[in-house]
Amino acid sequence: MLHSCETPGLLPIQAAISNMLKNVHPVSESEWVDIEEALERVLAEDIISTINVPPADNSAMDGYALRHKDLIENNQLTLVGTALAGAPYNAQVSAGQCVRIMTGAIIPEGADVVVMQENTNIHDKQVTFQQIPKLGNSIRRAGEDIKKGQVVIEKGTQLTPAYLALIASIGISEVAVIRRVKVGLIATGDELTPPGEALVEGAIYESNRYALTALLSTFAVEIFDFGIIKDNKEQLKTTFEQAGSHCDLVISCGGVSVGEADYVKEILDQLGQINFWKVAIKPGKPFAFGQLNNALFCGLPGNPVSSYVTFETLVTPLLNQLCGAKIKERPYFIARAACTIYKRPGRADYQRGIFYRDDNGELVVKPNGKQGSGIMSSIANANCYILLGQDSGNLEQGNTVKIQPF
Ligand code: AMP
Ligand code: MG
């Protein structure tokens, strides 16, 4: 097992991520889906356009199509017809003529410029032009967005709403995507009660699965929810075995540290393998990664903020790779600390913060209240992570720091 030299027993985040990625074999089976069903799915093949977009030169304005050189000689032309989007003017524009044209209509033969309506007057089929635009003005050229034969979207791209429109715009209605990754979700703990039921003494409401399910819904996954499992070794073992044989990835939360009812590590040692189980991250030190039957396994800490943050920082890169998606670096910005930010060296800290522009228009950030790993409101009301490196200590007011907007 790998250890950080600076902090014995705790694996630095980047080492943890590298260890995980080395062990991830992306799912490669693919299937065809309609574009209506393709949101969040990962492309299994490049998308190549068989057409130009736009397919023909067309007008970017409502106005008049004409021959540029005619305007230089004479500022009055005769109106000879109309071109609408979907209803072209099917004759030649000749000397001294102009055609009324609407946005999206094909540029008629002979015309080489469109003059916007606002710069014209019309009287008795005679159109007068107040300005001479440049040759080619207000014409959208065939293929200026996409060229025939061009790779429009590369395989491994996760489809967003804009990509769906792009695919539709080249006439494609079905795409080959990687099959959904099967993810098992298990909450562990005797105290966990489903929302809606009465709480008995010592119990709390189970909440992590709701955040995790929602976070997972932005990936191309199929979720197998195994519900809440008691801190009972046999029951846990049965559930883990089942999840491990059905899923590509099993995510549990709770029971991963060293308390008396923390069985996750012990069960993994029996049913699979643990690669590491302590990461130099705050919140979220106990985070286990390993193998369970054929599935990868991530054991998240039970504390709600910890499970959320470790999902975002550690599970996300793994899941992206497992889904066959290109790994995207999440962007960060630099802001100034609006107050002292307290931090002890030893673990990278993902504090929940609020960033805003101060009176000088400068980006500043402050921690959002109490930072305890059980304080879910710290994350719900925040708008960013404040990223503090493993070795960093307190940060003085006015110093710069990396932030990552939610
Ligand atoms: P554990 O990691 O099992 O020691 O749990 C750490 C803390 O997180 C305890 O206070 C648990 O009650 C709480 N916890 C564990 N799992 C959940 C969950 N699914 N939802 C909300 N709180 C949880
Ligand atoms: Mg527990």
PDB file of N, CA and C in Angstrom, residues 313-358:
ATOM      1  N   THR A 313     -14.871  14.647  -5.390  1.00  0.00           N
ATOM      2  CA  THR A 313     -13.441  14.737  -5.672  1.00  0.00           C
ATOM      3  C   THR A 313     -12.836  13.404  -6.104  1.00  0.00           C
ATOM      4  N   LEU A 314     -13.264  12.320  -5.476  1.00  0.00           N
ATOM      5  CA  LEU A 314     -12.598  11.036  -5.713  1.00  0.00           C
ATOM      6  C   LEU A 314     -13.400  10.103  -6.609  1.00  0.00           C
ATOM      7  N   VAL A 315     -14.717  10.034  -6.401  1.00  0.00           N
ATOM      8  CA  VAL A 315     -15.514   9.104  -7.211  1.00  0.00           C
ATOM      9  C   VAL A 315     -15.701   9.639  -8.634  1.00  0.00           C
ATOM     10  N   THR A 316     -15.840  10.958  -8.764  1.00  0.00           N
ATOM     11  CA  THR A 316     -16.128  11.539 -10.080  1.00  0.00           C
ATOM     12  C   THR A 316     -15.097  11.173 -11.157  1.00  0.00           C
ATOM     13  N   PRO A 317     -13.785  11.338 -10.914  1.00  0.00           N
ATOM     14  CA  PRO A 317     -12.840  10.954 -11.973  1.00  0.00           C
ATOM     15  C   PRO A 317     -12.919   9.471 -12.313  1.00  0.00           C
ATOM     16  N   LEU A 318     -13.074   8.648 -11.288  1.00  0.00           N
ATOM     17  CA  LEU A 318     -13.175   7.201 -11.497  1.00  0.00           C
ATOM     18  C   LEU A 318     -14.395   6.879 -12.359  1.00  0.00           C
ATOM     19  N   LEU A 319     -15.524   7.501 -12.006  1.00  0.00           N
ATOM     20  CA  LEU A 319     -16.774   7.214 -12.697  1.00  0.00           C
ATOM     21  C   LEU A 319     -16.720   7.689 -14.148  1.00  0.00           C
ATOM     22  N   ASN A 320     -16.131   8.851 -14.363  1.00  0.00           N
ATOM     23  CA  ASN A 320     -15.967   9.348 -15.729  1.00  0.00           C
ATOM     24  C   ASN A 320     -15.217   8.338 -16.570  1.00  0.00           C
ATOM     25  N   GLN A 321     -14.113   7.846 -16.032  1.00  0.00           N
ATOM     26  CA  GLN A 321     -13.300   6.898 -16.789  1.00  0.00           C
ATOM     27  C   GLN A 321     -14.052   5.589 -17.007  1.00  0.00           C
ATOM     28  N   LEU A 322     -14.760   5.125 -15.980  1.00  0.00           N
ATOM     29  CA  LEU A 322     -15.520   3.883 -16.085  1.00  0.00           C
ATOM     30  C   LEU A 322     -16.602   4.013 -17.153  1.00  0.00           C
ATOM     31  N   CYS A 323     -17.192   5.198 -17.274  1.00  0.00           N
ATOM     32  CA  CYS A 323     -18.254   5.450 -18.265  1.00  0.00           C
ATOM     33  C   CYS A 323     -17.690   5.635 -19.663  1.00  0.00           C
ATOM     34  N   GLY A 324     -16.368   5.577 -19.804  1.00  0.00           N
ATOM     35  CA  GLY A 324     -15.758   5.755 -21.130  1.00  0.00           C
ATOM     36  C   GLY A 324     -15.647   7.207 -21.536  1.00  0.00           C
ATOM     37  N   ALA A 325     -15.834   8.119 -20.581  1.00  0.00           N
ATOM     38  CA  ALA A 325     -15.828   9.546 -20.915  1.00  0.00           C
ATOM     39  C   ALA A 325     -14.426  10.116 -20.771  1.00  0.00           C
ATOM     40  N   LYS A 326     -14.153  11.138 -21.591  1.00  0.00           N
ATOM     41  CA  LYS A 326     -12.903  11.871 -21.441  1.00  0.00           C
ATOM     42  C   LYS A 326     -12.946  12.559 -20.092  1.00  0.00           C
ATOM     43  N   ILE A 327     -11.843  12.551 -19.365  1.00  0.00           N
ATOM     44  CA  ILE A 327     -11.845  13.180 -18.049  1.00  0.00           C
ATOM     45  C   ILE A 327     -11.720  14.682 -18.203  1.00  0.00           C
ATOM     46  N   LYS A 328     -12.666  15.396 -17.606  1.00  0.00           N
ATOM     47  CA  LYS A 328     -12.640  16.852 -17.697  1.00  0.00           C
ATOM     48  C   LYS A 328     -12.096  17.403 -16.384  1.00  0.00           C
ATOM     49  N   GLU A 329     -11.131  18.283 -16.481  1.00  0.00           N
ATOM     50  CA  GLU A 329     -10.665  18.955 -15.271  1.00  0.00           C
ATOM     51  C   GLU A 329     -11.734  19.958 -14.867  1.00  0.00           C
ATOM     52  N   ARG A 330     -12.085  19.966 -13.598  1.00  0.00           N
ATOM     53  CA  ARG A 330     -13.070  20.944 -13.161  1.00  0.00           C
ATOM     54  C   ARG A 330     -12.363  22.285 -12.994  1.00  0.00           C
ATOM     55  N   PRO A 331     -12.846  23.363 -13.634  1.00  0.00           N
ATOM     56  CA  PRO A 331     -12.107  24.622 -13.588  1.00  0.00           C
ATOM     57  C   PRO A 331     -12.101  25.255 -12.199  1.00  0.00           C
ATOM     58  N   TYR A 332     -11.054  26.035 -11.943  1.00  0.00           N
ATOM     59  CA  TYR A 332     -11.025  26.793 -10.691  1.00  0.00           C
ATOM     60  C   TYR A 332     -10.723  28.245 -10.985  1.00  0.00           C
ATOM     61  N   PHE A 333     -10.986  29.108 -10.031  1.00  0.00           N
ATOM     62  CA  PHE A 333     -10.689  30.534 -10.156  1.00  0.00           C
ATOM     63  C   PHE A 333      -9.842  30.940  -8.961  1.00  0.00           C
ATOM     64  N   ILE A 334      -9.215  32.094  -9.084  1.00  0.00           N
ATOM     65  CA  ILE A 334      -8.441  32.634  -7.972  1.00  0.00           C
ATOM     66  C   ILE A 334      -9.249  33.760  -7.331  1.00  0.00           C
ATOM     67  N   ALA A 335      -9.384  33.692  -6.009  1.00  0.00           N
ATOM     68  CA  ALA A 335     -10.100  34.751  -5.282  1.00  0.00           C
ATOM     69  C   ALA A 335      -9.256  35.162  -4.081  1.00  0.00           C
ATOM     70  N   ARG A 336      -9.586  36.315  -3.492  1.00  0.00           N
ATOM     71  CA  ARG A 336      -8.903  36.752  -2.270  1.00  0.00           C
ATOM     72  C   ARG A 336      -9.713  36.339  -1.055  1.00  0.00           C
ATOM     73  N   ALA A 337      -9.023  35.948  -0.004  1.00  0.00           N
ATOM     74  CA  ALA A 337      -9.717  35.583   1.241  1.00  0.00           C
ATOM     75  C   ALA A 337     -10.309  36.848   1.860  1.00  0.00           C
ATOM     76  N   ALA A 338     -11.614  36.838   2.116  1.00  0.00           N
ATOM     77  CA  ALA A 338     -12.295  37.997   2.718  1.00  0.00           C
ATOM     78  C   ALA A 338     -12.054  38.047   4.221  1.00  0.00           C
ATOM     79  N   CYS A 339     -11.534  36.958   4.789  1.00  0.00           N
ATOM     80  CA  CYS A 339     -11.228  36.893   6.223  1.00  0.00           C
ATOM     81  C   CYS A 339     -10.147  35.830   6.384  1.00  0.00           C
ATOM     82  N   THR A 340      -9.668  35.645   7.594  1.00  0.00           N
ATOM     83  CA  THR A 340      -8.709  34.565   7.821  1.00  0.00           C
ATOM     84  C   THR A 340      -9.411  33.232   7.575  1.00  0.00           C
ATOM     85  N   ILE A 341      -8.720  32.335   6.865  1.00  0.00           N
ATOM     86  CA  ILE A 341      -9.286  30.998   6.669  1.00  0.00           C
ATOM     87  C   ILE A 341      -8.409  30.022   7.448  1.00  0.00           C
ATOM     88  N   TYR A 342      -9.023  29.351   8.424  1.00  0.00           N
ATOM     89  CA  TYR A 342      -8.255  28.481   9.323  1.00  0.00           C
ATOM     90  C   TYR A 342      -8.085  27.102   8.713  1.00  0.00           C
ATOM     91  N   LYS A 343      -6.875  26.586   8.845  1.00  0.00           N
ATOM     92  CA  LYS A 343      -6.575  25.287   8.228  1.00  0.00           C
ATOM     93  C   LYS A 343      -5.318  24.725   8.864  1.00  0.00           C
ATOM     94  N   ARG A 344      -5.350  23.426   9.195  1.00  0.00           N
ATOM     95  CA  ARG A 344      -4.131  22.788   9.707  1.00  0.00           C
ATOM     96  C   ARG A 344      -3.455  21.994   8.601  1.00  0.00           C
ATOM     97  N   PRO A 345      -2.106  22.040   8.517  1.00  0.00           N
ATOM     98  CA  PRO A 345      -1.424  21.241   7.487  1.00  0.00           C
ATOM     99  C   PRO A 345      -1.711  19.752   7.700  1.00  0.00           C
ATOM    100  N   GLY A 346      -1.629  18.966   6.635  1.00  0.00           N
ATOM    101  CA  GLY A 346      -1.775  17.517   6.775  1.00  0.00           C
ATOM    102  C   GLY A 346      -2.759  16.905   5.793  1.00  0.00           C
ATOM    103  N   ARG A 347      -3.859  17.611   5.545  1.00  0.00           N
ATOM    104  CA  ARG A 347      -4.850  17.097   4.592  1.00  0.00           C
ATOM    105  C   ARG A 347      -5.295  18.228   3.673  1.00  0.00           C
ATOM    106  N   ALA A 348      -5.550  17.904   2.419  1.00  0.00           N
ATOM    107  CA  ALA A 348      -6.143  18.903   1.519  1.00  0.00           C
ATOM    108  C   ALA A 348      -7.558  19.163   2.002  1.00  0.00           C
ATOM    109  N   ASP A 349      -7.916  20.450   2.045  1.00  0.00           N
ATOM    110  CA  ASP A 349      -9.205  20.825   2.633  1.00  0.00           C
ATOM    111  C   ASP A 349     -10.121  21.378   1.538  1.00  0.00           C
ATOM    112  N   TYR A 350     -11.324  20.853   1.493  1.00  0.00           N
ATOM    113  CA  TYR A 350     -12.361  21.370   0.578  1.00  0.00           C
ATOM    114  C   TYR A 350     -13.385  22.113   1.415  1.00  0.00           C
ATOM    115  N   GLN A 351     -13.030  23.345   1.815  1.00  0.00           N
ATOM    116  CA  GLN A 351     -13.975  24.107   2.625  1.00  0.00           C
ATOM    117  C   GLN A 351     -15.113  24.602   1.749  1.00  0.00           C
ATOM    118  N   ARG A 352     -16.290  24.682   2.371  1.00  0.00           N
ATOM    119  CA  ARG A 352     -17.452  25.186   1.643  1.00  0.00           C
ATOM    120  C   ARG A 352     -17.493  26.686   1.822  1.00  0.00           C
ATOM    121  N   GLY A 353     -17.520  27.405   0.696  1.00  0.00           N
ATOM    122  CA  GLY A 353     -17.392  28.856   0.765  1.00  0.00           C
ATOM    123  C   GLY A 353     -18.468  29.597   0.004  1.00  0.00           C
ATOM    124  N   ILE A 354     -18.430  30.902   0.213  1.00  0.00           N
ATOM    125  CA  ILE A 354     -19.290  31.790  -0.579  1.00  0.00           C
ATOM    126  C   ILE A 354     -18.373  32.791  -1.260  1.00  0.00           C
ATOM    127  N   PHE A 355     -18.418  32.844  -2.592  1.00  0.00           N
ATOM    128  CA  PHE A 355     -17.613  33.831  -3.301  1.00  0.00           C
ATOM    129  C   PHE A 355     -18.539  34.909  -3.839  1.00  0.00           C
ATOM    130  N   TYR A 356     -17.992  36.102  -3.964  1.00  0.00           N
ATOM    131  CA  TYR A 356     -18.781  37.250  -4.448  1.00  0.00           C
ATOM    132  C   TYR A 356     -17.800  38.320  -4.904  1.00  0.00           C
ATOM    133  N   ARG A 357     -18.331  39.382  -5.514  1.00  0.00           N
ATOM    134  CA  ARG A 357     -17.488  40.518  -5.896  1.00  0.00           C
ATOM    135  C   ARG A 357     -17.586  41.553  -4.788  1.00  0.00           C
ATOM    136  N   ASP A 358     -16.434  42.043  -4.342  1.00  0.00           N
ATOM    137  CA  ASP A 358     -16.470  43.083  -3.306  1.00  0.00           C
ATOM    138  C   ASP A 358     -16.741  44.446  -3.959  1.00  0.00           C
TER     139      ASP A 358
END
